[in-house]
Short mmCIF file of C-alpha atoms in Angstrom, two decimals:
data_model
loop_
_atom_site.label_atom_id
_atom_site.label_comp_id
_atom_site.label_asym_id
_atom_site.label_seq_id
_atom_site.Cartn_x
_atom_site.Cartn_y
_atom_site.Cartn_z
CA UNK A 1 39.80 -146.81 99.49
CA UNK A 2 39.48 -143.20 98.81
CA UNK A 3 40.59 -143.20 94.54
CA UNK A 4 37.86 -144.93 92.75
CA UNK A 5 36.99 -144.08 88.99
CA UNK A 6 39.11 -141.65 87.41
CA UNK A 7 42.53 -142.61 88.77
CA UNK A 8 45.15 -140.49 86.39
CA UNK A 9 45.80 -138.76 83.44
CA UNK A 10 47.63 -142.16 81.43
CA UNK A 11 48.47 -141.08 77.89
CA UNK A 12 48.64 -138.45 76.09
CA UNK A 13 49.48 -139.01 71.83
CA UNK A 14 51.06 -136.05 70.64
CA UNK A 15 52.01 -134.96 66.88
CA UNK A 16 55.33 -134.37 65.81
CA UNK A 17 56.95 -132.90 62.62
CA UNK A 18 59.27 -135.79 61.98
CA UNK A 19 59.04 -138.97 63.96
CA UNK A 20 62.70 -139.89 64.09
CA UNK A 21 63.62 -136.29 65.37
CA UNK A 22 61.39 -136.74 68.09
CA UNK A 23 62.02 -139.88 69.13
CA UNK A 24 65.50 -138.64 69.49
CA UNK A 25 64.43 -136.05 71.38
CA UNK A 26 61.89 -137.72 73.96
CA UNK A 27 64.93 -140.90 74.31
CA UNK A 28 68.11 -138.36 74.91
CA UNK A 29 66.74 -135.28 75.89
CA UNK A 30 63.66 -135.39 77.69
CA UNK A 31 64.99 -139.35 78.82
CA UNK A 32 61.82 -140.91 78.43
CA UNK A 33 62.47 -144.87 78.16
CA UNK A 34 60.97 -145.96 74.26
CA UNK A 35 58.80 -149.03 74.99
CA UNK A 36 57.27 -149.57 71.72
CA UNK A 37 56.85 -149.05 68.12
CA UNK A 38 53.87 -149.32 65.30
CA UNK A 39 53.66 -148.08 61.84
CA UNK A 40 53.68 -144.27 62.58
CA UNK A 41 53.68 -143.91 66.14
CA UNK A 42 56.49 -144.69 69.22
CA UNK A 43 55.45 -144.92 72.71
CA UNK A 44 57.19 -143.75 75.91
CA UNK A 45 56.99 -143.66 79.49
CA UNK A 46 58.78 -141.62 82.40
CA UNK A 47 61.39 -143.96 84.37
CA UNK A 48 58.91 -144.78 87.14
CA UNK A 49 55.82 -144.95 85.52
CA UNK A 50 54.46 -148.59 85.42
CA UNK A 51 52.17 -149.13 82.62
CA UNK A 52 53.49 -149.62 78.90
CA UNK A 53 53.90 -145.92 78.36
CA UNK A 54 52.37 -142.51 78.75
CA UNK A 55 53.51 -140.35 75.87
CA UNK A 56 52.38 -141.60 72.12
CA UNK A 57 54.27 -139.42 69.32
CA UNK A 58 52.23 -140.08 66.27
CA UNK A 59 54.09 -138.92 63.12
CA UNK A 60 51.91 -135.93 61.35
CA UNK A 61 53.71 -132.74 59.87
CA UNK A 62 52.34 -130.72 62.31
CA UNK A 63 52.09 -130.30 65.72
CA UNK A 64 49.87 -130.29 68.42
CA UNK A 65 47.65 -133.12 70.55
CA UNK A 66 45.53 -135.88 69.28
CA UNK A 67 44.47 -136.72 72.78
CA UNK A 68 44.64 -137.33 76.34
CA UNK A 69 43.58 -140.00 78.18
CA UNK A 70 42.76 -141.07 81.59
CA UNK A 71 43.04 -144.29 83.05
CA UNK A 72 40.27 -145.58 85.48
CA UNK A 73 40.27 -148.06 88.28
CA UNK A 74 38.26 -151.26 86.63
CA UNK A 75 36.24 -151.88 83.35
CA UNK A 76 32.97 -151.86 85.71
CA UNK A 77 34.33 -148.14 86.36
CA UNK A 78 34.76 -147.81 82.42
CA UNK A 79 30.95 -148.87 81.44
CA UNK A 80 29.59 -147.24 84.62
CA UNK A 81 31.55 -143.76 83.21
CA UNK A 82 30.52 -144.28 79.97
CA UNK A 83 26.73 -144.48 80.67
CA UNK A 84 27.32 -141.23 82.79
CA UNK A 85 28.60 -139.34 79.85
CA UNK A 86 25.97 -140.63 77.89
CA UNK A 87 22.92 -139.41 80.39
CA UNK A 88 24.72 -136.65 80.55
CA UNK A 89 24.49 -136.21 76.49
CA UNK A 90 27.96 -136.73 75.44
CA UNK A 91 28.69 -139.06 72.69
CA UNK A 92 31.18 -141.85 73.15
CA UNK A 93 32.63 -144.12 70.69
CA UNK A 94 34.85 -147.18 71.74
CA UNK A 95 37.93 -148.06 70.57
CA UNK A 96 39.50 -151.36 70.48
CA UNK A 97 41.75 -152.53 72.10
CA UNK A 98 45.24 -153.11 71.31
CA UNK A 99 44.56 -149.90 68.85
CA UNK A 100 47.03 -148.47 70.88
CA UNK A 101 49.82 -151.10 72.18
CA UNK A 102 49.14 -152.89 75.01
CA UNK A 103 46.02 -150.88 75.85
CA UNK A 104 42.85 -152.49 76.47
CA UNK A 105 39.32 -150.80 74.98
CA UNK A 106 39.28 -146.84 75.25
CA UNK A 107 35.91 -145.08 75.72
CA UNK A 108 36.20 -141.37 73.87
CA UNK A 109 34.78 -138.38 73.80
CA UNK A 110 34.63 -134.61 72.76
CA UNK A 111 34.47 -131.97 75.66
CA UNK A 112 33.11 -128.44 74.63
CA UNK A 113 36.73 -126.76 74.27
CA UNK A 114 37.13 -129.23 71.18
CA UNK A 115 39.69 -131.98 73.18
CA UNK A 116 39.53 -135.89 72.34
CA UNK A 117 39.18 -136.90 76.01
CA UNK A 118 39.21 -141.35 76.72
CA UNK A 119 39.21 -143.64 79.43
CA UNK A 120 40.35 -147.06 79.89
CA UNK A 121 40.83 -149.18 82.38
CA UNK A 122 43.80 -151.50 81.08
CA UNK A 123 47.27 -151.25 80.22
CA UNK A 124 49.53 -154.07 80.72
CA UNK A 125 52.13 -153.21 83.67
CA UNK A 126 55.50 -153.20 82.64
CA UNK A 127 57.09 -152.32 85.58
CA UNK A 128 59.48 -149.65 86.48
CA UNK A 129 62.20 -151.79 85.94
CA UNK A 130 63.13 -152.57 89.37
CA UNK A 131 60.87 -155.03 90.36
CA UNK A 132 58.05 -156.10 92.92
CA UNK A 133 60.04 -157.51 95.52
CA UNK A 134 63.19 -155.62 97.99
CA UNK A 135 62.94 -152.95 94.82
CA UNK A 136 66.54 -150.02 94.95
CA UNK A 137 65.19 -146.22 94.86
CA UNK A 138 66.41 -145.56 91.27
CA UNK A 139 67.48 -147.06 88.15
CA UNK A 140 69.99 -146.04 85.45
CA UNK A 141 67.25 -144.80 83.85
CA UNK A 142 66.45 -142.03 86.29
CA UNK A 143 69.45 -140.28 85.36
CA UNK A 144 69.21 -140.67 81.61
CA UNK A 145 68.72 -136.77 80.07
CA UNK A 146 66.28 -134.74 82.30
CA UNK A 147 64.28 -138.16 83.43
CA UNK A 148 61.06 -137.33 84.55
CA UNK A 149 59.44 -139.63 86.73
CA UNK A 150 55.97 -139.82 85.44
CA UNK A 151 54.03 -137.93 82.45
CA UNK A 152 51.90 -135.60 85.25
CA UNK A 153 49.11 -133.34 84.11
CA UNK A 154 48.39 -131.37 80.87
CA UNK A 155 46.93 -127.74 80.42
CA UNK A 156 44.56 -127.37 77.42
CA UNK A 157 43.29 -124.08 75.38
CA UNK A 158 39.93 -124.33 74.22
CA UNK A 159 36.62 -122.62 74.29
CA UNK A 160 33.43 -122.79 76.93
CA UNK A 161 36.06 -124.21 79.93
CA UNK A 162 32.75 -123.83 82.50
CA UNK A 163 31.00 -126.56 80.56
CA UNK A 164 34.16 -128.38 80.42
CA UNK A 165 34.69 -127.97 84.11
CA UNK A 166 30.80 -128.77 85.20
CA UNK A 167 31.41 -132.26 82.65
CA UNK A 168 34.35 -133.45 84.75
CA UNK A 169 33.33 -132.61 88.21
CA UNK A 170 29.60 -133.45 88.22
CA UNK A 171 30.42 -136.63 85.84
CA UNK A 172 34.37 -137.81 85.28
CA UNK A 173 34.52 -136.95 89.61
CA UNK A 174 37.07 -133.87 89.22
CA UNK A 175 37.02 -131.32 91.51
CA UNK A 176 37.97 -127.30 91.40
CA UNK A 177 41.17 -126.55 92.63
CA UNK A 178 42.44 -122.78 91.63
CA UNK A 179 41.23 -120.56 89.53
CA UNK A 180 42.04 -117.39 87.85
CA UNK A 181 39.25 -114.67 87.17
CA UNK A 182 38.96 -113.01 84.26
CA UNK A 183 38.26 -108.65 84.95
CA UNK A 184 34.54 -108.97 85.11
CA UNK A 185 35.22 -110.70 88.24
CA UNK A 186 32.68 -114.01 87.53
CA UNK A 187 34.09 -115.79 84.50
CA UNK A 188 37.27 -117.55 84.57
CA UNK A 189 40.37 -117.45 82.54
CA UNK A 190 41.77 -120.43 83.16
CA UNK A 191 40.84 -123.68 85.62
CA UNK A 192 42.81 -126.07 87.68
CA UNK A 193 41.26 -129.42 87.60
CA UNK A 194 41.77 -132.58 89.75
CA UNK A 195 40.82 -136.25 90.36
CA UNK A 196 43.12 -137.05 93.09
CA UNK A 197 45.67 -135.18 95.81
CA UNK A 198 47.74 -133.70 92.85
CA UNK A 199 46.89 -130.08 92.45
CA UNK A 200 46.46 -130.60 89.12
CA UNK A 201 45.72 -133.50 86.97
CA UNK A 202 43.90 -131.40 83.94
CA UNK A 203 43.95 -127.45 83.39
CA UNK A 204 42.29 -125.46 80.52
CA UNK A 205 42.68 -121.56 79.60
CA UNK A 206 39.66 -120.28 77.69
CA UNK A 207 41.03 -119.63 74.29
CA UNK A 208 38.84 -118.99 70.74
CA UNK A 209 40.35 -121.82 68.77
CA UNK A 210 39.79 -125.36 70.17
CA UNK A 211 41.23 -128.35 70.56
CA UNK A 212 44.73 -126.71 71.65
CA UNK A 213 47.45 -128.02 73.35
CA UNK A 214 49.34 -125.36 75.59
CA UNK A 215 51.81 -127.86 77.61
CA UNK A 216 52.23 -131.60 78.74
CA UNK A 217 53.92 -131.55 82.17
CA UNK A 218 56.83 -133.78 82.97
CA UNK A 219 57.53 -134.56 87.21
CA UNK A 220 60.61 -134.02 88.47
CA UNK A 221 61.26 -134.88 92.34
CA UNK A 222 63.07 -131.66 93.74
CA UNK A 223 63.75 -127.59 92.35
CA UNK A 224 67.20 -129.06 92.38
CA UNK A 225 66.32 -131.45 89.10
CA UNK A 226 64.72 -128.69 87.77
CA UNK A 227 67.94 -126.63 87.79
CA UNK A 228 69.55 -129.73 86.31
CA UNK A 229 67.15 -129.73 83.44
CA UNK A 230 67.40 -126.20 82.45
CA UNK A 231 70.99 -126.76 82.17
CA UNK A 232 70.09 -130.07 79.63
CA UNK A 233 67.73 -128.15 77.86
CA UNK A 234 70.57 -125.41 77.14
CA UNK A 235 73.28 -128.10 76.54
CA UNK A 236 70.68 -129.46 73.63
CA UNK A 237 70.08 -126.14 72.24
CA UNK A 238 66.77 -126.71 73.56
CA UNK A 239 63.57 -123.98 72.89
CA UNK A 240 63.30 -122.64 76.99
CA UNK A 241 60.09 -120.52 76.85
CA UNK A 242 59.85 -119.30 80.11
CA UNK A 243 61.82 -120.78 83.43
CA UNK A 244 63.56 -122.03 85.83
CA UNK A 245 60.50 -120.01 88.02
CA UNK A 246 57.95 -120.68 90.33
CA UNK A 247 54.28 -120.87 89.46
CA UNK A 248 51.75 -118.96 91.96
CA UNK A 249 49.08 -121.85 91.30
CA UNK A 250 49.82 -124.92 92.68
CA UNK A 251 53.32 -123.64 94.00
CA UNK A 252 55.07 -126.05 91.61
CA UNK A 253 58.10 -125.13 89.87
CA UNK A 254 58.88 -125.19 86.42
CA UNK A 255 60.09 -124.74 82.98
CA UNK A 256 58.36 -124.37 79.71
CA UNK A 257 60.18 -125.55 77.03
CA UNK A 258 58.98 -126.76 73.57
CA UNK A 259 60.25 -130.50 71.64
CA UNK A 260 61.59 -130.10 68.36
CA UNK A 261 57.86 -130.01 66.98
CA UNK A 262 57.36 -126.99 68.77
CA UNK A 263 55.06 -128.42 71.28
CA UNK A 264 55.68 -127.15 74.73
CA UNK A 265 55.99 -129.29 77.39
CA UNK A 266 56.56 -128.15 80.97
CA UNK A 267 59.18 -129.93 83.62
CA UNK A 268 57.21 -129.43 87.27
CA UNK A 269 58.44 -130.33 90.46
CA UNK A 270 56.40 -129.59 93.84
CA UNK A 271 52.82 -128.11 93.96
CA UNK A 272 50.93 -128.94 96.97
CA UNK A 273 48.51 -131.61 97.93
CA UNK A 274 44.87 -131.02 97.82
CA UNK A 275 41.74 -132.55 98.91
CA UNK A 276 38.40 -132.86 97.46
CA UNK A 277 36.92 -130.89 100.49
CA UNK A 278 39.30 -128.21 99.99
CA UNK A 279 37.81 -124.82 99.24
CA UNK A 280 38.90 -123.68 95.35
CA UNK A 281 41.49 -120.95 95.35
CA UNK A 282 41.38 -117.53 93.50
CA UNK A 283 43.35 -115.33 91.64
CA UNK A 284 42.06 -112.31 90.21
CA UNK A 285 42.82 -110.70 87.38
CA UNK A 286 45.35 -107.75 88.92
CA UNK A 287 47.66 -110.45 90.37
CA UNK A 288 47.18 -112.70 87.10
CA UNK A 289 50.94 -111.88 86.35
CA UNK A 290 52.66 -113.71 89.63
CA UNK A 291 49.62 -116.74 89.61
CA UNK A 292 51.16 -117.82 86.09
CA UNK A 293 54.73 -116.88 86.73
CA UNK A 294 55.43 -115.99 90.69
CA UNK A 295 58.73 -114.18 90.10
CA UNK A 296 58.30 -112.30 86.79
CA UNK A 297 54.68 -110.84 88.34
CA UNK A 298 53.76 -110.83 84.57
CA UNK A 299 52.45 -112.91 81.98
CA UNK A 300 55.12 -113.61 78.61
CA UNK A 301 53.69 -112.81 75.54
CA UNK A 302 54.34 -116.64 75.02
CA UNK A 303 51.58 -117.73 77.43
CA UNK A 304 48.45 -116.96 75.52
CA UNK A 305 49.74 -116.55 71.86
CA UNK A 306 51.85 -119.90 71.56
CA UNK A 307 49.98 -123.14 71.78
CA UNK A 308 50.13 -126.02 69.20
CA UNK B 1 84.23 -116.32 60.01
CA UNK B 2 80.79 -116.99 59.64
CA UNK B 3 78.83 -115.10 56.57
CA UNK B 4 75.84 -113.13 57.71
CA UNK B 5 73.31 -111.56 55.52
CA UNK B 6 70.81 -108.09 56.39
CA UNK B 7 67.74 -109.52 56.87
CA UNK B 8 65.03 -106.51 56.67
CA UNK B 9 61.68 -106.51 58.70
CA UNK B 10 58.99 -104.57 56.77
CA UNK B 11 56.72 -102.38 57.53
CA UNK B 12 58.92 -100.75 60.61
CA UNK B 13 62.12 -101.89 58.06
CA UNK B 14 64.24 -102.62 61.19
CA UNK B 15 67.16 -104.54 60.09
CA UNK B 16 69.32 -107.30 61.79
CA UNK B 17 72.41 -108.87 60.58
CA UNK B 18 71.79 -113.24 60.94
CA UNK B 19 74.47 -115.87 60.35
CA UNK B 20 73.94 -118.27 57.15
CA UNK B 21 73.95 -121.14 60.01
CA UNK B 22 71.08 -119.18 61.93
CA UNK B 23 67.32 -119.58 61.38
CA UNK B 24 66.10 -115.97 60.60
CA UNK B 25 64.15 -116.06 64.23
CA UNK B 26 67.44 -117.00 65.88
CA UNK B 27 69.38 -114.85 63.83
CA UNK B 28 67.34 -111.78 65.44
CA UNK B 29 66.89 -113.36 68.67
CA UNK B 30 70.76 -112.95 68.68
CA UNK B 31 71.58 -109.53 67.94
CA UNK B 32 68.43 -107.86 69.50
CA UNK B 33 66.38 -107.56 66.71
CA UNK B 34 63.17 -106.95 66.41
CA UNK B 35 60.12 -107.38 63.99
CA UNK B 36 59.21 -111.30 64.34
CA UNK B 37 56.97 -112.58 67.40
CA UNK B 38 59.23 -114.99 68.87
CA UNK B 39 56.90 -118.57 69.48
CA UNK B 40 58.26 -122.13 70.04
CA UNK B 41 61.63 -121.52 67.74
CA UNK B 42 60.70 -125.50 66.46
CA UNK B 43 58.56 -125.06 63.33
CA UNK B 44 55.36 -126.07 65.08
CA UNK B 45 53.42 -122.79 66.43
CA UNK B 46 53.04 -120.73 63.49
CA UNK B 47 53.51 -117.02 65.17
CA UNK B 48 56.54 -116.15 63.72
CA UNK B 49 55.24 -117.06 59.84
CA UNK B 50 56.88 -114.54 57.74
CA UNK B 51 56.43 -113.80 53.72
CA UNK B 52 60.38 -113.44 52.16
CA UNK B 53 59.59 -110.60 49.48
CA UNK B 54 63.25 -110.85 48.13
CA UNK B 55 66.30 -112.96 48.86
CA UNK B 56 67.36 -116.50 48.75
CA UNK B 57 67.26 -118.98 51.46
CA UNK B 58 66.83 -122.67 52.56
CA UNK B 59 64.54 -123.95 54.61
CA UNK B 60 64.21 -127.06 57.34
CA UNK B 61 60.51 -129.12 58.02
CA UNK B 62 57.94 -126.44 59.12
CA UNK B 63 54.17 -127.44 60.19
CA UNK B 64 51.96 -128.01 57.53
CA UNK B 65 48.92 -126.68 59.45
CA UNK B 66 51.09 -123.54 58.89
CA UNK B 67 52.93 -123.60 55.60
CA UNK B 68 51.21 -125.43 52.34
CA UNK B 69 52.93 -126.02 49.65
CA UNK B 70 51.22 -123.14 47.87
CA UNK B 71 52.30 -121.32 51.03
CA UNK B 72 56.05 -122.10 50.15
CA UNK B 73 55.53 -121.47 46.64
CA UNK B 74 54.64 -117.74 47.28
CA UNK B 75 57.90 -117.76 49.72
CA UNK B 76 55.58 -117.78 53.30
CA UNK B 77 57.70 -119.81 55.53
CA UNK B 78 57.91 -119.77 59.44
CA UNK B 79 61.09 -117.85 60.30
CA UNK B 80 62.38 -120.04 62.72
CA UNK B 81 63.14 -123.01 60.26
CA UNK B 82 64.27 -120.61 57.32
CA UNK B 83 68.36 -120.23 56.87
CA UNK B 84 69.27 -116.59 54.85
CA UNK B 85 71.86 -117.46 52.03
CA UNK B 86 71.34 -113.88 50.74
CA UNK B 87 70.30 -110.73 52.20
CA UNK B 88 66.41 -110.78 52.66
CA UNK B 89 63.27 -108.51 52.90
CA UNK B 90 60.92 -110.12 55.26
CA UNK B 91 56.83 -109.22 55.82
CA UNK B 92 55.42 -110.43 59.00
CA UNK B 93 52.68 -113.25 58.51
CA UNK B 94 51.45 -114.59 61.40
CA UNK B 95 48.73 -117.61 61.60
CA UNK B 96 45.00 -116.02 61.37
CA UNK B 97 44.80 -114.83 64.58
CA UNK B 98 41.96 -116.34 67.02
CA UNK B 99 40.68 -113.12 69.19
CA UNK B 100 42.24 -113.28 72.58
CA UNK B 101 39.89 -113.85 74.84
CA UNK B 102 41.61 -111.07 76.63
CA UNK B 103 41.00 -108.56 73.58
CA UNK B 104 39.31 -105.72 75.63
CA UNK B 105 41.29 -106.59 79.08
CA UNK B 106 45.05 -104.89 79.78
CA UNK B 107 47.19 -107.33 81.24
CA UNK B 108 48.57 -106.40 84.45
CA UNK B 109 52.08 -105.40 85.04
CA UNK B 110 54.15 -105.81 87.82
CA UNK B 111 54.46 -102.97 90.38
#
């Protein structure tokens, strides 16, 4: 089997301004499907996702990401990872499970950009609703607001993103996928990160402040649904930040848009499948413009000043 | 009709007119103004934070990792969640700004 360890980015818990706003949002705009609720947090998933959710909105007054989790392929995978990090000189703590619903024990840790980064290896499997056996393509579901199938990758602002890179490729099993350079012509901007044949399952832009959350991407299955959603997001009044467009890295079109709490969260459809072998790709700096937004051929003001 | 108010930008003092039923932010963002850096429009960036020198308004939840209660007190609010219910006079206040790490590089613009 080639996928062993790291299998997927799994959940992400995000902070909202008002929990009933967003939960309104995520349910009839975004159409997540609500699969639980605890004291100050409600949990989501995208209509064919499998596992009890993938988005966590934790009520908090502010915005921004508490963190982002990755689900690996057994508990022997979990410990094994864990001692890793720790050789490696990262400290872990373990959280308990059932801290989060339906979630077995969570290993985190801090990467140098200032991100709360777990693993876990459990989540009870819910289903996508249509079963195990003779299963239709679709349910009701995938037609509620914009729908996304599955919560898909996240891109993260932080600081020192070449010790953040070297930590999940030479431990976590990521590997380099794009790039953009930075003038000098050695260090990078921004990195495209990946643990499977996604293009992307992590990114991180090199920004000052740490432990900043620049989007949460949603999957969408054709540029066709992400026409579809633009037109939501305007029938909701919703924030559109930048879109409908095509991205130069990864190919994968897209709109930014933020939730009521101002976080921005991206709907993505495409990008291209990649291979651990695969040589990393580069942009440099002159064509930075059309690598972040192929059409415009230049960066919004939006992209590196607005981040949660 | 709908009332709108002047709502003043200092230093440059441009001026925009913004309906009582329009966030200051949106209220520029819809007649062209200028003055405000336009962020997520949802009270949770901080980058359009303005300081209301004179003028009454009302405002809607804003992030508190932006706007304390002192903060509020001393009329800083973030312009997107702020609704004008008399003309204003606005001062830019944007979040303490973390250097770019692009400060000394000139983004490129398309040919």
């Amino acid at each position: 089997m080639g996928m062993t360890g790291v299998l997927r980015p799994g959940h992400m818990q995000l902070k909202v301004l008002d929990l009933d706003e967003a939960v309104e949002f995520y349910s009839n705009v975004v159409g997540l499907v609500q699969t639980g609720r605890d004291a100050h947090r409600a949990y989501f998933k995208g209509w064919d996702e499998r596992d009890h959710h993938s988005v966590i909105l934790r009520d908090a007054g502010e915005a921004g990401m508490d963190f982002y989790g990755f689900k690996v392929a057994s508990k022997a995978d979990l410990d094994r990872l864990e001692k890793d990090l720790n050789n490696y000189g990262v400290t872990t703590e373990r959280i308990p499970a059932g801290d989060l619903l339906e979630t077995g024990e969570r290993v985190r840790f801090e990467i140098p950009s200032g991100h709360q980064i777990e693993l876990y290896a459990e989540k009870k499997d819910v289903g996508n609703g249509m079963g195990y056996t003779n299963p239709p393509p679709w349910s009701e579901a995938a037609e509620r607001g914009i729908a996304p199938i599955r919560m898909d990758h996240a891109l993260l602002y932080g600081p020192d993103i070449e010790k953040v890179q070297a930590l999940f490729c030479d431990v976590l099993g990521f590997y380099l996928v794009e790039h953009i350079v930075l003038p000098d012509g050695e260090t990078d901007l921004a990195i495209w990160l990946s643990c499977s044949t996604k293009a992307h399952d992590v990114a991180f832009v090199r920004n000052e402040e740490p432990g900043k959350l620049h989007h949460t991407a949603f999957l969408l299955e054709s540029w066709e649904k992400v026409l579809r959603a633009a037109d939501l997001m305007s029938m909701n009044k919703v924030s559109i930040d930048m879109g409908p467009t095509r991205h130069g890295v990864t190919r994968g079109t897209t709109i930014y848009a933020f939730d009521n709490s101002g976080n921005r969260f991206e709907t993505f459809c495409g990008g291209y499948q990649s291979y651990p072998d695969w040589k990393p790709i580069t942009w440099t700096w002159e064509e930075v413009g059309p690598a972040v937004f192929y059409h415009d051929r230049k960066l919004n003001e939006a992209f590196l000043s607005v981040y949660t | 009709m709908t009332t709108a108010y002047t709502v003043t930008v200092l230093p440059e003092g441009t001026a925009f007119a913004s309906a009582a039923d329009r966030s200051v932010l949106h209220g520029m963002e819809q007649s062209c103004g200028r003055g405000i850096q336009v962020g997520c429009r949802s009270g949770g960036c901080g980058v359009c934070r303005i300081t209301v020198l004179s003028g009454t308004y009302t405002t809607k939840r804003m992030s508190k990792a932006f706007v304390t209660e002192d903060d509020l007190r001393a009329g800083v609010v973030l312009s997107c969640r702020t609704y004008p219910t008399s003309d204003l006079t606005v001062q830019c206040a944007p979040k303490p700004a973390a250097t770019a790490p692009l400060a000394s590089a000139e983004t490129p613009r398309p040919d």
